[in-house]
Structures are given as C-alpha cells and as structure tokens.
GROMACS .gro file of C-alpha atoms in nm:
model
  158
    1TRP     CA    1  10.282   9.462  -0.391
    2VAL     CA    2  10.625   9.377  -0.276
    3ASN     CA    3  10.676   9.327   0.094
    4SER     CA    4  10.962   9.543   0.216
    5GLY     CA    5  11.019   9.473   0.580
    6ASN     CA    6  10.741   9.465   0.835
    7SER     CA    7  10.526   9.740   0.689
    8GLY     CA    8  10.468   9.604   0.339
    9LEU     CA    9  10.559   9.951   0.214
   10THR     CA   10  10.815  10.025  -0.050
   11PRO     CA   11  10.938  10.370  -0.143
   12ALA     CA   12  10.798  10.310  -0.491
   13HIS     CA   13  10.444  10.266  -0.356
   14LYS     CA   14  10.467  10.590  -0.161
   15ALA     CA   15  10.610  10.770  -0.465
   16LEU     CA   16  10.336  10.628  -0.687
   17ALA     CA   17  10.061  10.743  -0.451
   18ALA     CA   18  10.213  11.090  -0.408
   19GLY     CA   19  10.268  11.124  -0.782
   20LEU     CA   20   9.912  11.027  -0.866
   21LEU     CA   21   9.786  11.277  -0.612
   22ALA     CA   22  10.007  11.552  -0.757
   23LEU     CA   23   9.868  11.475  -1.102
   24GLU     CA   24   9.517  11.506  -0.958
   25ARG     CA   25   9.440  11.145  -1.052
   26TYR     CA   26   9.239  11.112  -0.735
   27ASP     CA   27   9.070  10.777  -0.794
   28GLN     CA   28   9.398  10.605  -0.869
   29ALA     CA   29   9.576  10.778  -0.579
   30ARG     CA   30   9.296  10.676  -0.343
   31GLN     CA   31   9.332  10.312  -0.454
   32VAL     CA   32   9.705  10.308  -0.383
   33PHE     CA   33   9.666  10.483  -0.047
   34GLN     CA   34   9.391  10.240   0.050
   35LYS     CA   35   9.603   9.939  -0.048
   36LEU     CA   36   9.886  10.074   0.164
   37GLN     CA   37   9.646  10.128   0.453
   38ALA     CA   38   9.507   9.775   0.412
   39LEU     CA   39   9.864   9.647   0.451
   40GLY     CA   40   9.868   9.814   0.791
   41VAL     CA   41  10.100  10.093   0.685
   42ASP     CA   42  10.125  10.353   0.960
   43ASP     CA   43  10.329  10.610   0.771
   44PRO     CA   44  10.285  10.991   0.793
   45LEU     CA   45  10.297  11.037   0.414
   46VAL     CA   46  10.030  10.772   0.358
   47LEU     CA   47   9.812  10.900   0.642
   48ALA     CA   48   9.847  11.259   0.521
   49GLY     CA   49   9.754  11.155   0.168
   50LEU     CA   50   9.450  10.971   0.298
   51ALA     CA   51   9.352  11.275   0.504
   52ARG     CA   52   9.369  11.502   0.198
   53MET     CA   53   9.165  11.253  -0.004
   54LYS     CA   54   8.902  11.237   0.272
   55ILE     CA   55   8.889  11.618   0.295
   56ARG     CA   56   8.836  11.635  -0.081
   57ALA     CA   57   8.553  11.380  -0.047
   58GLY     CA   58   8.397  11.575   0.242
   59ASP     CA   59   8.454  11.294   0.492
   60MET     CA   60   8.582  11.514   0.772
   61VAL     CA   61   8.554  11.246   1.042
   62SER     CA   62   8.792  11.010   0.860
   63ALA     CA   63   9.010  11.301   0.751
   64LYS     CA   64   9.054  11.406   1.112
   65VAL     CA   65   9.156  11.054   1.218
   66HIS     CA   66   9.419  11.031   0.943
   67ALA     CA   67   9.552  11.387   0.980
   68GLU     CA   68   9.581  11.363   1.357
   69ARG     CA   69   9.760  11.027   1.335
   70ALA     CA   70  10.006  11.159   1.073
   71TYR     CA   71  10.075  11.466   1.286
   72ALA     CA   72  10.116  11.257   1.603
   73LEU     CA   73  10.367  11.029   1.428
   74ALA     CA   74  10.568  11.311   1.270
   75PRO     CA   75  10.483  11.662   1.394
   76THR     CA   76  10.764  11.817   1.190
   77ASP     CA   77  10.695  11.630   0.864
   78VAL     CA   78  10.577  11.857   0.581
   79ALA     CA   79  10.301  11.619   0.469
   80ALA     CA   80  10.172  11.576   0.824
   81LEU     CA   81  10.181  11.952   0.893
   82ASP     CA   82  10.005  12.019   0.564
   83ALA     CA   83   9.732  11.760   0.628
   84MET     CA   84   9.666  11.884   0.981
   85GLY     CA   85   9.670  12.249   0.872
   86TRP     CA   86   9.440  12.178   0.578
   87LEU     CA   87   9.203  11.991   0.808
   88LEU     CA   88   9.192  12.293   1.041
   89VAL     CA   89   9.124  12.527   0.747
   90HIS     CA   90   8.834  12.304   0.643
   91SER     CA   91   8.713  12.293   1.004
   92ASN     CA   92   8.676  12.673   1.019
   93ASP     CA   93   8.993  12.726   1.222
   94SER     CA   94   9.190  12.904   0.951
   95SER     CA   95   9.418  13.086   1.195
   96ALA     CA   96   9.545  12.765   1.354
   97GLY     CA   97   9.558  12.599   1.014
   98LEU     CA   98   9.760  12.885   0.871
   99ARG     CA   99  10.019  12.851   1.149
  100LEU     CA  100  10.074  12.483   1.067
  101LEU     CA  101  10.075  12.548   0.693
  102ARG     CA  102  10.336  12.822   0.734
  103GLU     CA  103  10.549  12.581   0.936
  104ALA     CA  104  10.517  12.325   0.654
  105HIS     CA  105  10.620  12.593   0.405
  106ASP     CA  106  10.918  12.689   0.620
  107ARG     CA  107  11.031  12.326   0.606
  108ASP     CA  108  10.978  12.292   0.230
  109SER     CA  109  10.933  12.616   0.040
  110THR     CA  110  10.897  12.424  -0.289
  111ALA     CA  111  10.573  12.247  -0.188
  112GLN     CA  112  10.320  12.413  -0.417
  113ARG     CA  113  10.025  12.234  -0.257
  114VAL     CA  114  10.117  12.388   0.079
  115ARG     CA  115  10.129  12.737  -0.073
  116TYR     CA  116   9.788  12.682  -0.228
  117HIS     CA  117   9.655  12.574   0.113
  118ILE     CA  118   9.809  12.888   0.265
  119ALA     CA  119   9.629  13.097   0.002
  120VAL     CA  120   9.296  12.938   0.094
  121ALA     CA  121   9.353  13.005   0.463
  122LEU     CA  122   9.447  13.367   0.389
  123HIS     CA  123   9.138  13.406   0.171
  124GLN     CA  124   8.917  13.269   0.450
  125LEU     CA  125   9.078  13.516   0.690
  126GLY     CA  126   8.991  13.803   0.455
  127ARG     CA  127   9.354  13.862   0.353
  128LYS     CA  128   9.280  13.855  -0.019
  129SER     CA  129   9.584  14.042  -0.149
  130GLU     CA  130   9.815  13.802   0.037
  131ALA     CA  131   9.615  13.508  -0.095
  132ARG     CA  132   9.646  13.643  -0.450
  133ARG     CA  133  10.025  13.675  -0.413
  134GLU     CA  134  10.051  13.314  -0.297
  135LEU     CA  135   9.835  13.194  -0.585
  136ASP     CA  136  10.030  13.398  -0.842
  137HIS     CA  137  10.352  13.245  -0.713
  138VAL     CA  138  10.232  12.886  -0.703
  139LEU     CA  139  10.059  12.899  -1.042
  140SER     CA  140  10.366  13.049  -1.210
  141ASP     CA  141  10.542  12.717  -1.146
  142PRO     CA  142  10.446  12.465  -1.420
  143ARG     CA  143  10.497  12.155  -1.202
  144PRO     CA  144  10.176  11.963  -1.124
  145PHE     CA  145  10.039  11.958  -0.771
  146ASP     CA  146   9.728  11.842  -0.593
  147GLY     CA  147   9.492  12.140  -0.607
  148ARG     CA  148   9.621  12.324  -0.915
  149ILE     CA  149   9.273  12.336  -1.072
  150ASP     CA  150   9.124  12.461  -0.745
  151ALA     CA  151   9.403  12.719  -0.712
  152GLN     CA  152   9.330  12.852  -1.060
  153ALA     CA  153   8.958  12.877  -0.978
  154LEU     CA  154   9.030  13.064  -0.654
  155LEU     CA  155   9.260  13.309  -0.831
  156GLU     CA  156   8.986  13.378  -1.086
  157ARG     CA  157   8.739  13.448  -0.802
  158LEU     CA  158   8.983  13.690  -0.640
   0.00000   0.00000   0.00000
C-alpha cells in the first residue's frame, strides 16, 4: 500500500476494489475495501462499496453507517446515491430507494449495477414489466457488474 497524501488512498486501490466488486469477486473486494477503511479512508466510493458488501452480507446496521456517510460526503456521487438507494430498497422503502437510484442513473446511465438495483426496486413495487425492461437492457450489455448473477436470476423469476 502506497501512501498518497494524507488518506493513504491511491486511485489504483480504488480502481482495484471497484473492479473486484464488478467481477463479483466479493471476498477479494471486501479485503481491499477493509484495508482502505483501516487506513482511515473517508471516501464516498470506498464507503459505498463497503455498504454494498455489508448489504450483501445482511449486515444492515453497518451498511446503513457506510451508506449514510458516503451520501453525506457526496450526495450527488453515483456510488453514494446507489448505495443509499440500495440500502433503502433493502430496508423496505423501495419508493424512496427508487428515487435515489433514478438520480444515480440520471448521472451515469452506463452504470449497469444501478439499473439492476432499479429493477429490484420496481419489482418490489409490483411494477414487473418495467423491472423486466430494465433487466433486459442491463443483461444485454456484456460488461461485468456487481449483481449480474442476481439480475439473471430475477429475470428468470419474472
């Protein structure tokens, strides 16, 4: 770990963590995110990644802490909006979650993970045809993203 400034964070570490998450290599991504956190990194991308990892693990208390901190630091950042929206979807507030996820999508329409999260929120709200359209769109893109396997399973259920 190379120290870059006060945070101990280099762009390469953030890219590594995000890339591992996109490839659904969750154990490795978690290790990198945790090392960054141990260095005292207070970065929205890192916090959002940790929040998504905690949601996946079912640790909603820690997920909430990380998602809220990411959102407080950068309320217009796509990763922070996605993490907070995803947390809300998993906390049975799909309407509020969908609003944040749509804002994240408006800021980066290429973020497949966000579109998958939108599909889940729509599904939970009973808007299955809209959810199916989102899933069809996101799964037609061959690029890896965190949640691709889950997105495929949801589309099969629909």
